[in-house]
Short mmCIF file of C-alpha atoms in Angstrom, two decimals:
data_model
loop_
_atom_site.label_atom_id
_atom_site.label_comp_id
_atom_site.label_asym_id
_atom_site.label_seq_id
_atom_site.Cartn_x
_atom_site.Cartn_y
_atom_site.Cartn_z
CA MET A 161 -3.92 -28.52 5.82
CA ASP A 162 -2.92 -31.40 3.17
CA VAL A 163 -5.50 -32.66 0.42
CA ILE A 164 -4.14 -35.63 -1.38
CA LEU A 165 -6.89 -36.90 -4.12
CA SER A 166 -6.47 -40.77 -4.92
CA ASN A 167 -7.22 -42.09 -7.95
CA ASN A 168 -7.50 -45.24 -6.88
CA SER A 169 -9.90 -44.43 -4.70
CA GLN A 170 -13.58 -45.62 -5.26
CA ASP A 171 -15.07 -42.79 -3.10
CA PRO A 172 -16.44 -39.70 -4.92
CA ILE A 173 -13.66 -36.83 -4.54
CA TYR A 174 -16.14 -34.85 -2.31
CA LEU A 175 -15.98 -37.39 -0.03
CA GLN A 176 -12.43 -37.70 0.02
CA ILE A 177 -11.63 -34.22 1.03
CA VAL A 178 -14.38 -34.57 4.07
CA GLU A 179 -12.70 -37.70 5.21
CA GLN A 180 -8.86 -36.26 5.45
CA ILE A 181 -10.08 -32.63 6.66
CA ARG A 182 -12.33 -34.81 8.99
CA ALA A 183 -9.20 -36.44 10.15
CA GLN A 184 -7.17 -33.87 10.62
CA ILE A 185 -9.33 -32.01 12.73
CA VAL A 186 -10.02 -34.83 14.82
CA GLN A 187 -6.25 -35.28 15.22
CA GLY A 188 -5.57 -31.83 15.79
CA ILE A 189 -3.60 -31.34 12.95
CA LEU A 190 -6.14 -28.43 11.68
CA ALA A 191 -6.49 -26.43 15.14
CA GLU A 192 -10.32 -24.91 16.46
CA GLY A 193 -10.43 -21.68 14.67
CA THR A 194 -8.01 -22.08 12.06
CA LEU A 195 -9.18 -20.69 8.69
CA LEU A 196 -9.59 -23.33 5.92
CA PRO A 197 -8.43 -22.36 2.16
CA SER A 198 -11.54 -20.93 0.30
CA ILE A 199 -13.78 -23.46 -1.88
CA ARG A 200 -12.50 -22.04 -4.63
CA SER A 201 -8.74 -22.06 -4.09
CA LEU A 202 -8.61 -25.63 -2.87
CA ALA A 203 -10.34 -26.44 -6.05
CA LYS A 204 -8.10 -24.39 -8.51
CA ASP A 205 -5.34 -26.31 -6.46
CA LEU A 206 -6.44 -29.72 -6.89
CA ARG A 207 -8.23 -28.85 -10.51
CA ILE A 208 -11.36 -29.86 -9.31
CA SER A 209 -14.59 -28.19 -9.38
CA VAL A 210 -15.54 -25.42 -7.24
CA ILE A 211 -19.10 -27.25 -6.78
CA THR A 212 -17.09 -30.41 -5.26
CA THR A 213 -15.34 -28.69 -2.81
CA LYS A 214 -18.30 -26.24 -1.73
CA ARG A 215 -20.26 -29.87 -0.88
CA ALA A 216 -17.71 -30.91 0.89
CA TYR A 217 -17.27 -27.71 2.76
CA ASP A 218 -21.26 -27.93 3.28
CA GLU A 219 -21.06 -32.15 4.03
CA LEU A 220 -18.10 -30.59 6.74
CA GLU A 221 -20.50 -27.99 8.03
CA ARG A 222 -23.56 -30.29 8.18
CA GLU A 223 -21.11 -32.59 10.53
CA GLY A 224 -20.09 -29.73 12.75
CA TYR A 225 -16.50 -29.93 12.25
CA ILE A 226 -16.18 -26.66 10.55
CA GLN A 227 -18.21 -22.80 10.66
CA THR A 228 -18.72 -20.97 7.25
CA VAL A 229 -19.00 -17.28 8.28
CA ALA A 230 -20.10 -15.28 5.51
CA ALA A 231 -18.00 -13.22 3.85
CA LYS A 232 -15.17 -14.37 5.73
CA GLY A 233 -14.69 -17.71 5.15
CA SER A 234 -14.98 -21.06 6.84
CA TYR A 235 -13.13 -22.01 10.41
CA VAL A 236 -12.95 -25.50 12.38
CA ALA A 237 -15.33 -25.41 15.14
CA ALA A 238 -15.00 -26.42 18.15
CA ARG A 239 -16.32 -29.88 18.93
CA SER A 240 -19.03 -31.03 21.48
CA HIS A 241 -18.87 -34.19 23.12
CA GLU A 242 -21.84 -35.75 20.85
CA GLN A 243 -18.86 -34.99 18.09
CA LEU A 244 -16.18 -36.46 20.24
CA LYS A 245 -18.25 -39.42 21.03
CA GLU A 246 -19.31 -40.03 17.19
CA GLU A 247 -15.55 -40.23 16.42
CA TYR A 248 -14.68 -42.93 18.85
CA LEU A 249 -17.56 -44.99 17.70
CA ARG A 250 -16.38 -44.90 14.50
CA LYS A 251 -12.51 -45.59 15.04
CA ILE A 252 -14.40 -48.65 16.63
CA GLU A 253 -16.18 -49.73 14.02
CA GLU A 254 -13.31 -49.56 12.00
CA HIS A 255 -11.51 -52.29 14.17
CA MET A 256 -14.26 -54.13 14.26
CA ARG A 257 -14.66 -54.26 10.24
CA SER A 258 -10.38 -55.52 10.18
CA ILE A 259 -11.50 -58.18 13.03
CA LYS A 260 -14.40 -59.14 10.69
CA LEU A 261 -12.06 -59.66 7.93
CA LEU A 262 -9.14 -61.26 10.11
CA SER A 263 -11.57 -63.84 11.87
CA ASP A 264 -13.66 -64.46 8.58
CA PHE A 265 -10.38 -65.76 7.09
CA LEU A 266 -9.66 -68.07 9.54
CA GLY A 267 -13.32 -69.29 9.62
CA LEU A 268 -14.05 -68.07 13.17
CA SER A 269 -17.17 -67.95 14.77
CA GLU A 270 -19.33 -65.28 16.19
CA GLU A 271 -19.03 -67.05 19.57
CA GLU A 272 -15.63 -67.81 19.27
CA LEU A 273 -15.13 -64.44 18.74
CA GLY A 274 -16.96 -63.07 21.95
CA MET A 275 -14.84 -65.58 23.99
CA MET A 276 -11.75 -64.17 22.81
CA TYR A 277 -13.12 -60.26 23.96
CA GLN A 278 -14.43 -62.00 27.50
CA LEU A 279 -10.77 -63.53 28.27
CA LEU A 280 -9.38 -60.10 27.53
CA VAL A 281 -11.98 -58.12 29.23
CA LYS A 282 -11.44 -60.75 32.78
CA GLY A 283 -7.54 -60.35 31.66
CA ASP A 284 -7.90 -56.86 32.33
CA ALA A 285 -9.92 -57.12 35.33
CA MET B 1352 -27.44 -12.24 -12.14
CA GLU B 1353 -26.98 -15.87 -12.13
CA HIS B 1354 -26.29 -16.90 -15.67
CA ALA B 1355 -23.34 -15.15 -17.57
CA ILE B 1356 -25.11 -17.11 -20.49
CA ALA B 1357 -28.49 -18.31 -20.97
CA CYS B 1358 -30.03 -19.81 -24.41
CA THR B 1359 -33.49 -20.78 -24.77
CA ASN B 1360 -35.04 -22.48 -27.72
CA VAL B 1361 -31.99 -21.50 -30.13
CA ARG B 1362 -32.03 -22.59 -33.13
CA LYS B 1363 -29.65 -22.04 -35.99
CA LYS B 1364 -29.83 -23.43 -39.43
CA LEU B 1365 -26.57 -23.27 -41.86
CA GLY B 1366 -27.37 -25.33 -44.85
CA SER B 1367 -28.29 -29.08 -43.74
CA PHE B 1368 -26.96 -28.74 -40.39
CA SER B 1369 -28.90 -27.40 -37.47
CA LEU B 1370 -27.90 -25.85 -34.06
CA ASP B 1371 -30.16 -26.80 -30.94
CA LEU B 1372 -29.61 -25.20 -27.64
CA GLU B 1373 -32.99 -25.63 -25.74
CA ASN B 1374 -31.77 -24.36 -22.40
CA PHE B 1375 -27.91 -24.40 -22.51
CA CYS B 1376 -26.31 -21.86 -19.58
CA VAL B 1377 -23.34 -21.20 -18.05
CA GLN B 1378 -23.46 -19.92 -14.49
CA LYS B 1379 -21.67 -16.97 -13.58
CA GLY B 1380 -18.72 -17.57 -11.00
CA THR B 1381 -17.83 -21.37 -12.84
CA VAL B 1382 -15.91 -22.67 -15.63
CA HIS B 1383 -17.81 -24.17 -18.61
CA GLY B 1384 -16.19 -26.47 -20.65
CA LEU B 1385 -18.05 -27.54 -24.55
CA ILE B 1386 -16.83 -30.75 -25.55
CA GLY B 1387 -17.69 -31.52 -29.59
CA ALA B 1388 -16.21 -32.76 -32.42
CA ASN B 1389 -15.47 -30.81 -35.57
CA GLY B 1390 -18.81 -29.88 -37.17
CA SER B 1391 -20.72 -30.56 -33.97
CA GLY B 1392 -21.75 -26.68 -33.60
CA LYS B 1393 -19.10 -25.31 -31.26
CA THR B 1394 -17.81 -22.48 -33.34
CA THR B 1395 -21.69 -21.35 -34.42
CA THR B 1396 -22.37 -21.42 -30.88
CA ILE B 1397 -19.38 -18.73 -29.79
CA LYS B 1398 -20.28 -16.67 -32.82
CA LEU B 1399 -23.68 -16.83 -31.72
CA LEU B 1400 -22.59 -15.62 -28.27
CA LEU B 1401 -20.57 -13.37 -29.65
CA GLY B 1402 -23.45 -11.98 -31.52
CA LEU B 1403 -21.39 -12.33 -35.02
CA MET B 1404 -24.18 -14.17 -35.93
CA LYS B 1405 -27.99 -14.27 -35.27
CA GLN B 1406 -29.65 -16.81 -34.33
CA ASP B 1407 -32.89 -18.01 -35.94
CA GLU B 1408 -35.15 -18.25 -33.21
CA GLY B 1409 -34.63 -17.83 -29.62
CA ASP B 1410 -33.20 -15.80 -26.74
CA ILE B 1411 -29.78 -15.71 -25.78
CA SER B 1412 -28.57 -13.55 -22.80
CA VAL B 1413 -25.17 -12.77 -22.19
CA LEU B 1414 -23.98 -11.03 -19.41
CA SER B 1415 -28.08 -10.09 -19.13
CA SER B 1416 -27.86 -8.42 -22.30
CA SER B 1417 -30.21 -9.94 -24.98
CA ALA B 1418 -28.78 -8.06 -27.92
CA ILE B 1419 -25.28 -8.51 -27.51
CA ALA B 1420 -24.39 -7.58 -31.27
CA GLN B 1421 -25.85 -4.00 -30.61
CA ASP B 1422 -24.70 -3.72 -26.44
CA ALA B 1423 -20.99 -2.27 -26.34
CA ASP B 1424 -21.16 -1.76 -22.76
CA THR B 1425 -21.49 -5.54 -22.64
CA ARG B 1426 -19.41 -6.42 -24.97
CA ASN B 1427 -16.47 -4.35 -23.49
CA ARG B 1428 -17.03 -6.99 -19.97
CA ILE B 1429 -16.22 -10.08 -22.39
CA GLY B 1430 -12.53 -11.34 -23.51
CA PHE B 1431 -12.64 -13.51 -26.39
CA ILE B 1432 -10.58 -15.57 -28.32
CA VAL B 1433 -11.68 -17.32 -31.59
CA ASP B 1434 -10.10 -18.60 -34.74
CA ASP B 1435 -9.16 -15.95 -37.27
CA ALA B 1436 -9.82 -13.24 -34.96
CA SER B 1437 -10.04 -10.11 -36.57
CA VAL B 1438 -7.12 -8.06 -34.88
CA PRO B 1439 -4.99 -5.90 -37.44
CA SER B 1440 -2.25 -8.58 -38.13
CA MET B 1441 0.41 -6.10 -39.38
CA LEU B 1442 0.36 -4.60 -35.89
CA ASN B 1443 2.78 -5.75 -33.08
CA PRO B 1444 1.57 -6.46 -29.73
CA LYS B 1445 2.92 -2.91 -28.25
CA GLU B 1446 1.17 -0.85 -31.06
CA MET B 1447 -2.19 -3.10 -30.44
CA GLY B 1448 -2.32 -2.35 -26.68
CA ALA B 1449 -2.22 1.65 -27.94
CA VAL B 1450 -5.25 0.88 -29.86
CA LEU B 1451 -7.29 -1.21 -27.87
CA SER B 1452 -6.60 1.39 -24.97
CA HIS B 1453 -9.10 3.61 -27.21
CA VAL B 1454 -11.65 0.64 -27.59
CA TYR B 1455 -12.07 -0.86 -24.44
CA SER B 1456 -13.30 1.60 -21.83
CA GLU B 1457 -11.92 -0.24 -19.11
CA TRP B 1458 -8.26 -0.66 -20.72
CA ASP B 1459 -5.56 -1.35 -18.49
CA ALA B 1460 -1.92 -1.57 -19.84
CA THR B 1461 0.04 -1.94 -16.78
CA ALA B 1462 -1.76 -5.80 -16.80
CA TYR B 1463 -1.03 -6.28 -20.52
CA SER B 1464 2.68 -5.00 -20.39
CA LYS B 1465 3.12 -7.76 -17.53
CA LEU B 1466 1.24 -10.70 -18.95
CA LEU B 1467 3.52 -9.51 -22.28
CA THR B 1468 6.42 -9.97 -20.56
CA GLN B 1469 5.48 -13.20 -18.43
CA PHE B 1470 4.49 -14.74 -21.73
CA LYS B 1471 7.65 -13.88 -23.62
CA LEU B 1472 6.54 -12.19 -26.31
CA ASP B 1473 8.78 -10.32 -28.40
CA GLN B 1474 6.65 -6.77 -28.37
CA LYS B 1475 7.77 -5.79 -31.60
CA LYS B 1476 7.12 -8.68 -33.66
CA PRO B 1477 4.06 -7.84 -35.86
CA TYR B 1478 1.33 -10.00 -35.04
CA ARG B 1479 1.18 -11.71 -38.46
CA SER B 1480 4.85 -13.28 -38.29
CA CYS B 1481 4.25 -14.68 -34.81
CA SER B 1482 3.90 -18.56 -34.22
CA ARG B 1483 0.67 -20.00 -33.14
CA GLY B 1484 1.74 -20.44 -29.80
CA MET B 1485 2.49 -16.61 -29.70
CA LYS B 1486 -0.67 -15.65 -31.31
CA VAL B 1487 -2.86 -17.30 -28.87
CA LYS B 1488 -1.08 -15.95 -25.51
CA VAL B 1489 -1.41 -12.32 -27.61
CA LEU B 1490 -5.03 -12.50 -27.61
CA LEU B 1491 -5.31 -13.78 -24.27
CA ALA B 1492 -3.19 -11.28 -22.69
CA ILE B 1493 -5.43 -8.88 -24.73
CA ALA B 1494 -8.51 -10.82 -23.01
CA LEU B 1495 -7.79 -10.30 -19.43
CA SER B 1496 -6.35 -6.47 -19.85
CA HIS B 1497 -9.82 -5.06 -19.95
CA LYS B 1498 -11.40 -6.10 -16.99
CA ALA B 1499 -13.41 -8.82 -18.05
CA SER B 1500 -15.85 -10.80 -16.17
CA LEU B 1501 -16.33 -13.01 -18.97
CA LEU B 1502 -14.12 -15.02 -21.28
CA ILE B 1503 -15.47 -17.09 -24.37
CA LEU B 1504 -12.60 -19.02 -26.08
CA ASP B 1505 -12.64 -21.25 -28.44
CA GLU B 1506 -9.76 -24.05 -28.85
CA PRO B 1507 -7.32 -21.42 -26.85
CA THR B 1508 -4.89 -24.37 -25.95
CA SER B 1509 -4.85 -25.95 -29.60
CA GLY B 1510 -1.78 -26.03 -31.35
CA LEU B 1511 0.47 -25.56 -28.53
CA ASP B 1512 3.18 -27.79 -26.42
CA PRO B 1513 2.56 -28.85 -23.29
CA LEU B 1514 4.05 -26.23 -21.39
CA SER B 1515 2.74 -23.44 -22.64
CA ARG B 1516 -0.85 -25.32 -22.53
CA ASP B 1517 -0.07 -25.55 -18.86
CA GLU B 1518 0.89 -21.81 -18.54
CA ILE B 1519 -2.22 -21.21 -19.93
CA LEU B 1520 -4.56 -23.11 -18.07
CA SER B 1521 -2.48 -21.68 -14.68
CA LEU B 1522 -3.63 -18.30 -16.07
CA LEU B 1523 -7.18 -19.02 -17.13
CA SER B 1524 -7.47 -21.22 -13.60
CA ASP B 1525 -6.34 -17.74 -11.80
CA TYR B 1526 -8.64 -15.68 -13.54
CA SER B 1527 -11.38 -18.14 -12.06
CA LYS B 1528 -10.67 -17.79 -8.50
CA ASP B 1529 -12.65 -14.40 -8.36
CA GLU B 1530 -16.36 -15.51 -7.67
CA GLU B 1531 -17.09 -12.72 -10.79
CA HIS B 1532 -15.58 -14.39 -13.64
CA THR B 1533 -16.86 -16.85 -15.57
CA ILE B 1534 -15.11 -18.60 -18.27
CA PHE B 1535 -17.11 -20.66 -21.76
CA ILE B 1536 -14.15 -22.50 -23.46
CA THR B 1537 -14.53 -25.06 -26.36
CA SER B 1538 -11.61 -27.22 -26.68
CA HIS B 1539 -10.93 -30.91 -28.43
CA ILE B 1540 -7.76 -31.16 -25.55
CA THR B 1541 -10.15 -32.95 -22.85
CA SER B 1542 -7.25 -33.18 -20.43
CA ASP B 1543 -7.31 -29.65 -20.29
CA LEU B 1544 -10.95 -29.18 -19.92
CA GLU B 1545 -10.65 -31.92 -16.67
CA LYS B 1546 -8.20 -30.04 -15.25
CA LEU B 1547 -9.80 -26.33 -15.57
CA CYS B 1548 -13.63 -26.79 -16.00
CA ASP B 1549 -16.79 -26.90 -13.62
CA TYR B 1550 -19.30 -28.19 -15.44
CA ILE B 1551 -19.13 -29.71 -18.81
CA THR B 1552 -21.26 -30.08 -21.96
CA VAL B 1553 -20.45 -32.68 -25.09
CA LEU B 1554 -21.81 -31.23 -28.10
CA ASP B 1555 -22.78 -34.18 -30.76
CA ASP B 1556 -24.35 -33.12 -34.25
CA GLY B 1557 -25.82 -29.68 -33.13
CA LYS B 1558 -27.75 -31.23 -29.91
CA VAL B 1559 -26.30 -31.12 -26.14
CA ARG B 1560 -26.24 -34.70 -25.22
CA LEU B 1561 -25.38 -33.87 -21.51
CA THR B 1562 -24.39 -30.98 -19.50
CA GLU B 1563 -22.51 -31.69 -15.97
CA GLU B 1564 -20.63 -30.97 -13.38
CA LYS B 1565 -17.24 -32.26 -13.83
CA ASP B 1566 -16.37 -34.05 -10.58
CA ALA B 1567 -20.01 -35.44 -10.60
CA LEU B 1568 -19.61 -37.04 -14.10
CA LEU B 1569 -16.31 -38.68 -13.50
CA ASP B 1570 -17.33 -39.93 -10.75
CA SER B 1571 -20.46 -41.54 -11.75
CA TYR B 1572 -19.46 -43.82 -14.33
CA ARG B 1573 -16.43 -46.19 -14.59
CA LEU B 1574 -14.43 -48.65 -16.90
CA VAL B 1575 -14.46 -52.43 -16.64
CA ARG B 1576 -12.15 -54.94 -18.25
CA THR B 1577 -13.64 -58.63 -19.27
CA THR B 1578 -12.99 -60.64 -21.30
CA HIS B 1579 -15.25 -62.20 -24.55
CA SER B 1580 -16.32 -64.97 -22.25
CA GLY B 1581 -16.18 -63.04 -19.08
CA LEU B 1582 -19.30 -60.99 -20.81
CA SER B 1583 -22.45 -62.38 -20.66
CA ASP B 1584 -21.62 -62.32 -16.47
CA PHE B 1585 -22.75 -58.66 -17.05
CA ASP B 1586 -26.12 -57.72 -17.50
CA PRO B 1587 -26.74 -56.07 -20.75
CA GLU B 1588 -28.89 -53.18 -19.67
CA ALA B 1589 -25.87 -52.27 -17.59
CA ILE B 1590 -23.74 -52.10 -20.03
CA ILE B 1591 -23.85 -48.36 -21.29
CA ALA B 1592 -20.95 -48.44 -23.80
CA LYS B 1593 -18.14 -50.78 -25.14
CA ARG B 1594 -14.89 -51.18 -26.89
CA GLU B 1595 -13.80 -54.84 -28.49
CA GLY B 1596 -10.59 -55.45 -28.69
CA GLU B 1597 -8.93 -59.02 -29.81
CA PHE B 1598 -8.16 -60.11 -26.18
CA GLN B 1599 -10.24 -57.47 -23.85
CA ILE B 1600 -13.50 -55.59 -23.98
CA GLU B 1601 -14.17 -52.48 -22.39
CA LEU B 1602 -16.97 -51.56 -20.69
CA LEU B 1603 -18.73 -48.32 -19.27
CA MET B 1604 -20.86 -48.90 -16.52
CA HIS B 1605 -22.62 -46.69 -13.65
CA LYS B 1606 -20.32 -46.87 -10.66
CA GLU B 1607 -23.43 -48.67 -8.52
CA GLN B 1608 -24.43 -51.15 -10.97
CA ILE B 1609 -20.81 -52.89 -11.27
CA PRO B 1610 -21.21 -56.23 -10.03
CA THR B 1611 -19.01 -56.99 -6.97
CA PHE B 1612 -16.54 -59.36 -8.75
CA ALA B 1613 -15.46 -56.61 -11.37
CA GLU B 1614 -12.87 -54.04 -10.63
CA PRO B 1615 -13.66 -50.47 -11.00
CA ILE B 1616 -11.51 -48.19 -12.98
CA ARG B 1617 -11.76 -44.57 -12.68
CA ILE B 1618 -11.85 -42.71 -16.27
CA THR B 1619 -10.94 -39.85 -17.60
CA LEU B 1620 -13.11 -37.06 -19.85
CA GLU B 1621 -11.20 -38.01 -23.03
CA GLU B 1622 -12.33 -41.82 -22.04
CA LEU B 1623 -15.64 -41.32 -21.47
CA VAL B 1624 -16.59 -38.82 -24.62
CA ILE B 1625 -15.38 -41.39 -26.76
CA MET B 1626 -17.01 -44.10 -25.00
CA LEU B 1627 -20.38 -42.26 -24.75
CA ALA B 1628 -19.91 -41.49 -28.19
CA LYS B 1629 -19.85 -45.29 -28.74
CA GLY B 1630 -22.38 -45.94 -27.26
CA GLY B 1631 -24.67 -43.23 -28.82
CA TYR B 1632 -24.96 -41.23 -26.25
CA ARG B 1633 -26.99 -43.66 -23.96
CA THR B 1634 -26.80 -42.81 -20.56
#
């Protein structure tokens, strides 16, 4: 498992950890059933507080990506259809943000964008 | 036991100086750092916790013991480093180990020997002939060799070169990996505390100005740089503190209150403490 914290990111530290671990789980780098490092050893390694790593793991557990077993640690959980769907929706939203940035730059209207999408759909059909 | 250390309504007057610890706690299993200027009450706090001084009012509980000065059992479980440590300074580390094996019920001679070797200490050199750095390493080796569950350290890394500090921090970090271990540490070297601590308390003129979880503290504030003419673009209520230079002004603000045109810059613990002091500890 890799976690690199960025000094340049405006995101709170616990969130950076959540996003990086989540991404590795989604990409399959962290396979189902993998035992994650303890919150204490992760905290010491990254030189952050144990409260922060605990917060990150709690969030990942809330989102269903990991499961904590008392006295054993946290494991990568099996993912449900709901979660996979959410992941894809998140990806689509990210792409939409990029599209909006580009089209704002060009000054494209929503209609023009819509037409582009229609053409794409027709072209694929 | 949830709190390794708890001070309730503690007051100690020393001449014109008064230390007030209304509700100060150190949670078990955490590393808690105390920052404060010289004369702010750091050493007085340490002395009260170790039972070297008695408070005028209030209750102090250390590892669930409310009378640490009389409680030898609990003192056995506390490792400490304080300045002018009352160690017999004509002894060398090896002799100290022999003496201490009779003082501490859980003295671990093997661990002590290992640490002395790891620190590359001359075991035959009398303590008083050692450099400052070596003295601290001896004290730390002692503190880590009697199965202590609480370390109380008063400026353990001051006066040490960066490599030695890193070595000591690394050891303290390893010590704190065990959830049964707690560290209470005071220091001027904010960068050390920034690396090691879970919680930070700022003490100023005998009063606690803030106690916060370290990452949340550093996540909530940002620095913003502007010019003298740009200053009026900012809401004065949102400016917690400012440092005015000739060519630029640095502002301390809460992350959420920064206007979109400004570039938020992450702040170090040192800068934060300085700016908060400049701003009169407005939060």
